[in-house]
């Protein structure tokens, strides 16, 4: 139902105070299914869109960090393939794909090397999160289509935070749950996982500017913060917002989490069962392509963005005004 699909878009924007009534005349929703052949469209509708559509920006995905690869493949890999087919049907259309920096798995990049945006991405191992593997596979399809003449650009955002001013964000996002869960525990895990956060409005604006600019296809763009925080830096950022938490060892933090059945991270406990803790790529992601295509790309400091996020979570009633942890380590 196109009307119902359009209402979903309007409601999603209104939820974050972004909807403008004047957009109604410019918006046309097209109900579809990423998991179905031809996106679930009739042949006639598919042919009509192949003729009418001028560009495709693909941000749709099933985001789940606990599901197996087979459960994500239809939406994240096969759905991307169907959209690439649409992009190549009748006339070539520009195809902009939202991927993730998670395609750089620790197993494939065990060192601290700097990864350029146009470097070929190494195959992740089978123990890499299924979501990351599905996005890697989707990227491979995009580059293959580009090699066959399609105009393709790929964007790899890092951890996307709330709006830079309002802090509004999805409370079910992993970062939100992590902040709330650690505040409830009064503890942060002491693991070598840098925390970098970029505001959603900065990411969206840069994607829009690059996608609208000529000469920007055939490349990847890293939309990441180049000055992340370590656990102690995150602790200081939380303390500046009135949240006192301890930095404790991985095993102790995990034990505390597993004794709190109502913790915000409880639905995601499957992510924290590994011993030793999960590793991520510890190197630097170059942003030369992003800065060349959009010199305005300059996300605020991570600590500043965390403060905005935390303020929103408090105003939304999702985070207590203080949390007390134990001694360091």
PDB file of C-alpha atoms in Angstrom, residues 58-327:
ATOM      1  CA  UNK A  58      20.651   2.072  -0.819  1.00  0.00           C
ATOM      2  CA  UNK A  59      20.549   2.258   2.974  1.00  0.00           C
ATOM      3  CA  UNK A  60      18.156  -0.607   3.645  1.00  0.00           C
ATOM      4  CA  UNK A  61      19.390  -3.576   5.663  1.00  0.00           C
ATOM      5  CA  UNK A  62      18.482  -6.043   8.356  1.00  0.00           C
ATOM      6  CA  UNK A  63      20.717  -4.921  11.224  1.00  0.00           C
ATOM      7  CA  UNK A  64      21.125  -7.705  13.751  1.00  0.00           C
ATOM      8  CA  UNK A  65      24.319  -8.696  15.555  1.00  0.00           C
ATOM      9  CA  UNK A  66      23.151 -12.062  16.877  1.00  0.00           C
ATOM     10  CA  UNK A  67      21.523 -13.645  13.804  1.00  0.00           C
ATOM     11  CA  UNK A  68      23.450 -16.116  11.614  1.00  0.00           C
ATOM     12  CA  UNK A  69      24.588 -15.088   8.150  1.00  0.00           C
ATOM     13  CA  UNK A  70      21.861 -17.162   6.496  1.00  0.00           C
ATOM     14  CA  UNK A  71      19.203 -15.071   8.259  1.00  0.00           C
ATOM     15  CA  UNK A  72      20.710 -11.808   6.964  1.00  0.00           C
ATOM     16  CA  UNK A  73      21.676 -12.805   3.458  1.00  0.00           C
ATOM     17  CA  UNK A  74      18.283 -12.343   1.788  1.00  0.00           C
ATOM     18  CA  UNK A  75      17.845  -8.723   2.889  1.00  0.00           C
ATOM     19  CA  UNK A  76      21.456  -7.543   2.981  1.00  0.00           C
ATOM     20  CA  UNK A  77      23.072  -9.396   0.094  1.00  0.00           C
ATOM     21  CA  UNK A  78      20.318 -10.573  -2.248  1.00  0.00           C
ATOM     22  CA  UNK A  79      18.411  -7.303  -1.749  1.00  0.00           C
ATOM     23  CA  UNK A  80      21.487  -5.331  -2.790  1.00  0.00           C
ATOM     24  CA  UNK A  81      21.805  -7.503  -5.888  1.00  0.00           C
ATOM     25  CA  UNK A  82      18.189  -6.826  -6.872  1.00  0.00           C
ATOM     26  CA  UNK A  83      18.702  -3.069  -6.501  1.00  0.00           C
ATOM     27  CA  UNK A  84      21.869  -3.265  -8.597  1.00  0.00           C
ATOM     28  CA  UNK A  85      19.839  -5.025 -11.279  1.00  0.00           C
ATOM     29  CA  UNK A  86      17.321  -2.211 -11.137  1.00  0.00           C
ATOM     30  CA  UNK A  87      20.154   0.314 -11.405  1.00  0.00           C
ATOM     31  CA  UNK A  88      21.370  -1.366 -14.572  1.00  0.00           C
ATOM     32  CA  UNK A  89      17.971  -1.921 -16.194  1.00  0.00           C
ATOM     33  CA  UNK A  90      16.828   0.182 -19.195  1.00  0.00           C
ATOM     34  CA  UNK A  91      19.334   2.942 -18.429  1.00  0.00           C
ATOM     35  CA  UNK A  92      22.260   3.115 -16.045  1.00  0.00           C
ATOM     36  CA  UNK A  93      21.549   4.802 -12.746  1.00  0.00           C
ATOM     37  CA  UNK A  94      24.010   6.012 -10.140  1.00  0.00           C
ATOM     38  CA  UNK A  95      24.134   3.623  -7.174  1.00  0.00           C
ATOM     39  CA  UNK A  96      25.221   4.880  -3.738  1.00  0.00           C
ATOM     40  CA  UNK A  97      25.567   2.138  -1.125  1.00  0.00           C
ATOM     41  CA  UNK A  98      25.701   2.636   2.648  1.00  0.00           C
ATOM     42  CA  UNK A  99      28.057  -0.001   4.027  1.00  0.00           C
ATOM     43  CA  UNK A 100      29.926   0.015   7.364  1.00  0.00           C
ATOM     44  CA  UNK A 101      33.491   0.263   8.623  1.00  0.00           C
ATOM     45  CA  UNK A 102      32.748  -3.150  10.129  1.00  0.00           C
ATOM     46  CA  UNK A 103      33.764  -4.748   6.820  1.00  0.00           C
ATOM     47  CA  UNK A 104      37.336  -4.407   8.131  1.00  0.00           C
ATOM     48  CA  UNK A 105      37.383  -7.386  10.472  1.00  0.00           C
ATOM     49  CA  UNK A 106      40.097  -7.924  13.068  1.00  0.00           C
ATOM     50  CA  UNK A 107      40.803 -11.371  11.634  1.00  0.00           C
ATOM     51  CA  UNK A 108      41.624  -9.909   8.220  1.00  0.00           C
ATOM     52  CA  UNK A 109      43.405  -6.842   9.623  1.00  0.00           C
ATOM     53  CA  UNK A 110      45.226  -8.019  12.777  1.00  0.00           C
ATOM     54  CA  UNK A 111      47.719  -5.139  12.838  1.00  0.00           C
ATOM     55  CA  UNK A 112      47.462  -1.387  13.219  1.00  0.00           C
ATOM     56  CA  UNK A 113      47.880  -0.522   9.546  1.00  0.00           C
ATOM     57  CA  UNK A 114      46.142   2.451   7.985  1.00  0.00           C
ATOM     58  CA  UNK A 115      43.483   1.414   5.475  1.00  0.00           C
ATOM     59  CA  UNK A 116      42.947   3.631   2.444  1.00  0.00           C
ATOM     60  CA  UNK A 117      39.414   4.051   1.166  1.00  0.00           C
ATOM     61  CA  UNK A 118      40.091   2.500  -2.221  1.00  0.00           C
ATOM     62  CA  UNK A 119      42.008  -0.520  -0.886  1.00  0.00           C
ATOM     63  CA  UNK A 120      40.440  -3.885  -1.683  1.00  0.00           C
ATOM     64  CA  UNK A 121      38.700  -5.184   1.444  1.00  0.00           C
ATOM     65  CA  UNK A 122      40.026  -8.530   2.643  1.00  0.00           C
ATOM     66  CA  UNK A 123      37.620 -11.406   3.169  1.00  0.00           C
ATOM     67  CA  UNK A 124      36.463 -11.661   6.813  1.00  0.00           C
ATOM     68  CA  UNK A 125      36.808 -14.977   8.629  1.00  0.00           C
ATOM     69  CA  UNK A 126      33.841 -17.168   9.510  1.00  0.00           C
ATOM     70  CA  UNK A 127      33.920 -16.009  13.147  1.00  0.00           C
ATOM     71  CA  UNK A 128      33.319 -12.372  12.154  1.00  0.00           C
ATOM     72  CA  UNK A 129      29.869 -11.035  13.024  1.00  0.00           C
ATOM     73  CA  UNK A 130      27.357 -12.121  10.403  1.00  0.00           C
ATOM     74  CA  UNK A 131      26.132  -8.564   9.838  1.00  0.00           C
ATOM     75  CA  UNK A 132      29.651  -7.427   8.942  1.00  0.00           C
ATOM     76  CA  UNK A 133      30.094 -10.397   6.621  1.00  0.00           C
ATOM     77  CA  UNK A 134      26.801  -9.619   4.876  1.00  0.00           C
ATOM     78  CA  UNK A 135      27.874  -6.022   4.246  1.00  0.00           C
ATOM     79  CA  UNK A 136      31.237  -7.225   2.937  1.00  0.00           C
ATOM     80  CA  UNK A 137      29.438  -9.511   0.489  1.00  0.00           C
ATOM     81  CA  UNK A 138      27.134  -6.675  -0.576  1.00  0.00           C
ATOM     82  CA  UNK A 139      30.151  -4.453  -1.204  1.00  0.00           C
ATOM     83  CA  UNK A 140      31.650  -7.126  -3.447  1.00  0.00           C
ATOM     84  CA  UNK A 141      28.495  -7.088  -5.544  1.00  0.00           C
ATOM     85  CA  UNK A 142      28.636  -3.298  -5.806  1.00  0.00           C
ATOM     86  CA  UNK A 143      32.244  -3.280  -6.960  1.00  0.00           C
ATOM     87  CA  UNK A 144      31.508  -6.047  -9.468  1.00  0.00           C
ATOM     88  CA  UNK A 145      28.675  -3.939 -10.886  1.00  0.00           C
ATOM     89  CA  UNK A 146      31.037  -0.969 -11.045  1.00  0.00           C
ATOM     90  CA  UNK A 147      33.545  -3.039 -13.009  1.00  0.00           C
ATOM     91  CA  UNK A 148      30.753  -3.682 -15.520  1.00  0.00           C
ATOM     92  CA  UNK A 149      30.123   0.017 -16.046  1.00  0.00           C
ATOM     93  CA  UNK A 150      27.657   1.006 -13.312  1.00  0.00           C
ATOM     94  CA  UNK A 151      28.340   4.267 -11.474  1.00  0.00           C
ATOM     95  CA  UNK A 152      28.867   3.109  -7.883  1.00  0.00           C
ATOM     96  CA  UNK A 153      29.980   4.828  -4.677  1.00  0.00           C
ATOM     97  CA  UNK A 154      30.304   3.154  -1.274  1.00  0.00           C
ATOM     98  CA  UNK A 155      30.131   4.843   2.132  1.00  0.00           C
ATOM     99  CA  UNK A 156      31.554   3.251   5.280  1.00  0.00           C
ATOM    100  CA  UNK A 157      30.285   5.034   8.381  1.00  0.00           C
ATOM    101  CA  UNK A 158      31.578   4.134  11.811  1.00  0.00           C
ATOM    102  CA  UNK A 159      29.479   4.377  14.948  1.00  0.00           C
ATOM    103  CA  UNK A 160      26.660   6.821  14.165  1.00  0.00           C
ATOM    104  CA  UNK A 161      25.425   8.808  17.145  1.00  0.00           C
ATOM    105  CA  UNK A 162      22.456  11.064  17.723  1.00  0.00           C
ATOM    106  CA  UNK A 163      21.817  14.456  16.166  1.00  0.00           C
ATOM    107  CA  UNK A 164      24.658  16.885  16.865  1.00  0.00           C
ATOM    108  CA  UNK A 165      22.343  19.393  18.556  1.00  0.00           C
ATOM    109  CA  UNK A 166      19.276  17.550  19.847  1.00  0.00           C
ATOM    110  CA  UNK A 167      20.962  14.204  20.515  1.00  0.00           C
ATOM    111  CA  UNK A 168      17.864  12.421  19.205  1.00  0.00           C
ATOM    112  CA  UNK A 169      18.659   8.848  18.287  1.00  0.00           C
ATOM    113  CA  UNK A 170      17.348   5.305  18.133  1.00  0.00           C
ATOM    114  CA  UNK A 171      17.277   4.043  21.752  1.00  0.00           C
ATOM    115  CA  UNK A 172      17.704   0.448  20.525  1.00  0.00           C
ATOM    116  CA  UNK A 173      20.981   1.281  18.799  1.00  0.00           C
ATOM    117  CA  UNK A 174      23.977  -0.662  20.117  1.00  0.00           C
ATOM    118  CA  UNK A 175      25.752   2.500  21.296  1.00  0.00           C
ATOM    119  CA  UNK A 176      22.670   3.671  23.214  1.00  0.00           C
ATOM    120  CA  UNK A 177      22.235   0.300  24.866  1.00  0.00           C
ATOM    121  CA  UNK A 178      25.935   0.174  25.697  1.00  0.00           C
ATOM    122  CA  UNK A 179      25.909   3.600  27.372  1.00  0.00           C
ATOM    123  CA  UNK A 180      22.739   2.843  29.316  1.00  0.00           C
ATOM    124  CA  UNK A 181      23.892  -0.657  30.242  1.00  0.00           C
ATOM    125  CA  UNK A 182      27.298   0.510  31.494  1.00  0.00           C
ATOM    126  CA  UNK A 183      25.641   3.268  33.524  1.00  0.00           C
ATOM    127  CA  UNK A 184      23.342   0.663  35.088  1.00  0.00           C
ATOM    128  CA  UNK A 185      26.350  -1.517  35.916  1.00  0.00           C
ATOM    129  CA  UNK A 186      28.477   1.388  37.066  1.00  0.00           C
ATOM    130  CA  UNK A 187      31.294  -0.087  34.996  1.00  0.00           C
ATOM    131  CA  UNK A 188      32.990   0.018  31.606  1.00  0.00           C
ATOM    132  CA  UNK A 189      34.925  -2.955  30.207  1.00  0.00           C
ATOM    133  CA  UNK A 190      38.670  -2.429  29.899  1.00  0.00           C
ATOM    134  CA  UNK A 191      39.064  -3.681  26.348  1.00  0.00           C
ATOM    135  CA  UNK A 192      41.103  -2.319  23.481  1.00  0.00           C
ATOM    136  CA  UNK A 193      38.143  -1.131  21.431  1.00  0.00           C
ATOM    137  CA  UNK A 194      38.372   2.549  20.462  1.00  0.00           C
ATOM    138  CA  UNK A 195      35.065   4.407  20.680  1.00  0.00           C
ATOM    139  CA  UNK A 196      34.364   6.819  17.840  1.00  0.00           C
ATOM    140  CA  UNK A 197      31.016   8.503  17.287  1.00  0.00           C
ATOM    141  CA  UNK A 198      29.843  10.783  14.493  1.00  0.00           C
ATOM    142  CA  UNK A 199      26.483  12.616  14.550  1.00  0.00           C
ATOM    143  CA  UNK A 200      23.807  11.252  12.255  1.00  0.00           C
ATOM    144  CA  UNK A 201      23.154  14.665  10.688  1.00  0.00           C
ATOM    145  CA  UNK A 202      26.848  15.049   9.756  1.00  0.00           C
ATOM    146  CA  UNK A 203      26.888  11.607   8.146  1.00  0.00           C
ATOM    147  CA  UNK A 204      23.631  12.189   6.250  1.00  0.00           C
ATOM    148  CA  UNK A 205      24.696  15.625   4.988  1.00  0.00           C
ATOM    149  CA  UNK A 206      28.028  14.361   3.699  1.00  0.00           C
ATOM    150  CA  UNK A 207      26.435  11.376   1.947  1.00  0.00           C
ATOM    151  CA  UNK A 208      23.924  13.717   0.299  1.00  0.00           C
ATOM    152  CA  UNK A 209      26.619  16.139  -0.864  1.00  0.00           C
ATOM    153  CA  UNK A 210      28.888  13.428  -2.264  1.00  0.00           C
ATOM    154  CA  UNK A 211      26.012  11.576  -3.950  1.00  0.00           C
ATOM    155  CA  UNK A 212      24.959  14.793  -5.704  1.00  0.00           C
ATOM    156  CA  UNK A 213      28.460  15.719  -6.843  1.00  0.00           C
ATOM    157  CA  UNK A 214      29.894  14.766 -10.231  1.00  0.00           C
ATOM    158  CA  UNK A 215      33.056  12.706 -10.436  1.00  0.00           C
ATOM    159  CA  UNK A 216      32.554  10.914  -7.128  1.00  0.00           C
ATOM    160  CA  UNK A 217      31.742   7.400  -8.366  1.00  0.00           C
ATOM    161  CA  UNK A 218      34.112   4.475  -8.398  1.00  0.00           C
ATOM    162  CA  UNK A 219      35.328   5.245  -4.889  1.00  0.00           C
ATOM    163  CA  UNK A 220      34.673   4.424  -1.252  1.00  0.00           C
ATOM    164  CA  UNK A 221      34.290   7.023   1.490  1.00  0.00           C
ATOM    165  CA  UNK A 222      35.111   6.518   5.166  1.00  0.00           C
ATOM    166  CA  UNK A 223      32.730   8.497   7.379  1.00  0.00           C
ATOM    167  CA  UNK A 224      34.557   7.955  10.651  1.00  0.00           C
ATOM    168  CA  UNK A 225      36.033   9.977  13.479  1.00  0.00           C
ATOM    169  CA  UNK A 226      39.820  10.012  13.353  1.00  0.00           C
ATOM    170  CA  UNK A 227      40.263  10.767  17.089  1.00  0.00           C
ATOM    171  CA  UNK A 228      38.475   7.965  19.004  1.00  0.00           C
ATOM    172  CA  UNK A 229      38.479   7.494  22.779  1.00  0.00           C
ATOM    173  CA  UNK A 230      39.924   4.586  24.754  1.00  0.00           C
ATOM    174  CA  UNK A 231      37.997   3.208  27.788  1.00  0.00           C
ATOM    175  CA  UNK A 232      39.561   5.748  30.159  1.00  0.00           C
ATOM    176  CA  UNK A 233      38.667   8.533  27.744  1.00  0.00           C
ATOM    177  CA  UNK A 234      35.074   7.295  27.662  1.00  0.00           C
ATOM    178  CA  UNK A 235      35.071   7.173  31.458  1.00  0.00           C
ATOM    179  CA  UNK A 236      36.238  10.791  31.640  1.00  0.00           C
ATOM    180  CA  UNK A 237      33.575  11.810  29.127  1.00  0.00           C
ATOM    181  CA  UNK A 238      30.876  10.088  31.193  1.00  0.00           C
ATOM    182  CA  UNK A 239      32.209  11.622  34.417  1.00  0.00           C
ATOM    183  CA  UNK A 240      31.999  15.081  32.839  1.00  0.00           C
ATOM    184  CA  UNK A 241      28.294  14.362  32.366  1.00  0.00           C
ATOM    185  CA  UNK A 242      27.828  13.279  35.989  1.00  0.00           C
ATOM    186  CA  UNK A 243      28.060   9.536  35.378  1.00  0.00           C
ATOM    187  CA  UNK A 244      30.725   7.958  37.571  1.00  0.00           C
ATOM    188  CA  UNK A 245      31.684   4.506  36.344  1.00  0.00           C
ATOM    189  CA  UNK A 246      34.664   2.262  36.989  1.00  0.00           C
ATOM    190  CA  UNK A 247      36.843   0.713  34.304  1.00  0.00           C
ATOM    191  CA  UNK A 248      37.026  -2.999  35.138  1.00  0.00           C
ATOM    192  CA  UNK A 249      38.438  -6.106  33.514  1.00  0.00           C
ATOM    193  CA  UNK A 250      36.488  -7.830  30.751  1.00  0.00           C
ATOM    194  CA  UNK A 251      35.674 -10.940  32.783  1.00  0.00           C
ATOM    195  CA  UNK A 252      34.469  -8.948  35.794  1.00  0.00           C
ATOM    196  CA  UNK A 253      32.377  -6.636  33.618  1.00  0.00           C
ATOM    197  CA  UNK A 254      30.816  -9.596  31.853  1.00  0.00           C
ATOM    198  CA  UNK A 255      30.007 -11.324  35.157  1.00  0.00           C
ATOM    199  CA  UNK A 256      28.306  -8.159  36.415  1.00  0.00           C
ATOM    200  CA  UNK A 257      26.274  -7.917  33.212  1.00  0.00           C
ATOM    201  CA  UNK A 258      25.109 -11.521  33.455  1.00  0.00           C
ATOM    202  CA  UNK A 259      23.791 -10.927  36.988  1.00  0.00           C
ATOM    203  CA  UNK A 260      21.510  -8.061  35.868  1.00  0.00           C
ATOM    204  CA  UNK A 261      18.558  -9.563  33.976  1.00  0.00           C
ATOM    205  CA  UNK A 262      16.997  -6.127  33.416  1.00  0.00           C
ATOM    206  CA  UNK A 263      20.138  -4.445  32.089  1.00  0.00           C
ATOM    207  CA  UNK A 264      19.759  -2.614  28.765  1.00  0.00           C
ATOM    208  CA  UNK A 265      22.398  -4.937  27.282  1.00  0.00           C
ATOM    209  CA  UNK A 266      20.683  -8.159  28.369  1.00  0.00           C
ATOM    210  CA  UNK A 267      19.058  -8.763  24.929  1.00  0.00           C
ATOM    211  CA  UNK A 268      22.554  -8.568  23.404  1.00  0.00           C
ATOM    212  CA  UNK A 269      24.428 -10.711  25.925  1.00  0.00           C
ATOM    213  CA  UNK A 270      25.308 -13.151  23.168  1.00  0.00           C
ATOM    214  CA  UNK A 271      27.765 -10.547  21.867  1.00  0.00           C
ATOM    215  CA  UNK A 272      29.706 -10.609  25.120  1.00  0.00           C
ATOM    216  CA  UNK A 273      30.298 -14.325  25.684  1.00  0.00           C
ATOM    217  CA  UNK A 274      33.716 -14.506  24.025  1.00  0.00           C
ATOM    218  CA  UNK A 275      36.852 -15.071  26.087  1.00  0.00           C
ATOM    219  CA  UNK A 276      39.108 -13.261  25.340  1.00  0.00           C
ATOM    220  CA  UNK A 277      36.942 -10.281  24.376  1.00  0.00           C
ATOM    221  CA  UNK A 278      36.139  -9.653  20.707  1.00  0.00           C
ATOM    222  CA  UNK A 279      38.745  -7.752  18.718  1.00  0.00           C
ATOM    223  CA  UNK A 280      38.224  -5.031  16.161  1.00  0.00           C
ATOM    224  CA  UNK A 281      40.561  -3.543  13.596  1.00  0.00           C
ATOM    225  CA  UNK A 282      42.839  -1.279  15.628  1.00  0.00           C
ATOM    226  CA  UNK A 283      44.342   0.691  12.768  1.00  0.00           C
ATOM    227  CA  UNK A 284      43.346   3.972  11.245  1.00  0.00           C
ATOM    228  CA  UNK A 285      40.861   4.437   8.429  1.00  0.00           C
ATOM    229  CA  UNK A 286      42.010   7.090   5.988  1.00  0.00           C
ATOM    230  CA  UNK A 287      39.461   9.750   5.019  1.00  0.00           C
ATOM    231  CA  UNK A 288      41.223  11.386   2.056  1.00  0.00           C
ATOM    232  CA  UNK A 289      38.417  10.611  -0.404  1.00  0.00           C
ATOM    233  CA  UNK A 290      35.773  11.952   1.966  1.00  0.00           C
ATOM    234  CA  UNK A 291      37.634  15.199   2.612  1.00  0.00           C
ATOM    235  CA  UNK A 292      38.345  15.704  -1.087  1.00  0.00           C
ATOM    236  CA  UNK A 293      34.691  15.184  -2.026  1.00  0.00           C
ATOM    237  CA  UNK A 294      33.275  17.112   0.947  1.00  0.00           C
ATOM    238  CA  UNK A 295      35.732  19.464   2.697  1.00  0.00           C
ATOM    239  CA  UNK A 296      32.998  20.256   5.231  1.00  0.00           C
ATOM    240  CA  UNK A 297      33.317  16.802   6.791  1.00  0.00           C
ATOM    241  CA  UNK A 298      34.441  17.614  10.339  1.00  0.00           C
ATOM    242  CA  UNK A 299      32.552  15.766  13.100  1.00  0.00           C
ATOM    243  CA  UNK A 300      32.715  17.214  16.634  1.00  0.00           C
ATOM    244  CA  UNK A 301      34.963  15.660  19.311  1.00  0.00           C
ATOM    245  CA  UNK A 302      33.751  12.257  20.498  1.00  0.00           C
ATOM    246  CA  UNK A 303      33.418  13.417  24.119  1.00  0.00           C
ATOM    247  CA  UNK A 304      31.230  16.305  22.988  1.00  0.00           C
ATOM    248  CA  UNK A 305      28.971  14.014  20.976  1.00  0.00           C
ATOM    249  CA  UNK A 306      28.698  11.547  23.857  1.00  0.00           C
ATOM    250  CA  UNK A 307      27.552  14.410  26.097  1.00  0.00           C
ATOM    251  CA  UNK A 308      24.813  15.336  23.616  1.00  0.00           C
ATOM    252  CA  UNK A 309      23.739  11.690  23.346  1.00  0.00           C
ATOM    253  CA  UNK A 310      23.617  11.256  27.128  1.00  0.00           C
ATOM    254  CA  UNK A 311      21.620  14.443  27.592  1.00  0.00           C
ATOM    255  CA  UNK A 312      18.995  13.151  25.163  1.00  0.00           C
ATOM    256  CA  UNK A 313      18.825   9.760  26.894  1.00  0.00           C
ATOM    257  CA  UNK A 314      18.219  11.519  30.196  1.00  0.00           C
ATOM    258  CA  UNK A 315      15.522  13.763  28.755  1.00  0.00           C
ATOM    259  CA  UNK A 316      13.886  10.689  27.237  1.00  0.00           C
ATOM    260  CA  UNK A 317      13.857   9.007  30.654  1.00  0.00           C
ATOM    261  CA  UNK A 318      16.157   6.217  29.505  1.00  0.00           C
ATOM    262  CA  UNK A 319      19.146   7.066  31.672  1.00  0.00           C
ATOM    263  CA  UNK A 320      19.391   7.873  35.370  1.00  0.00           C
ATOM    264  CA  UNK A 321      21.080  11.119  36.367  1.00  0.00           C
ATOM    265  CA  UNK A 322      23.986   9.362  38.035  1.00  0.00           C
ATOM    266  CA  UNK A 323      25.633   5.985  38.320  1.00  0.00           C
ATOM    267  CA  UNK A 324      28.167   4.891  40.859  1.00  0.00           C
ATOM    268  CA  UNK A 325      30.781   2.278  40.138  1.00  0.00           C
ATOM    269  CA  UNK A 326      33.483   0.643  42.164  1.00  0.00           C
ATOM    270  CA  UNK A 327      37.213   1.127  42.233  1.00  0.00           C
TER     271      UNK A 327
END
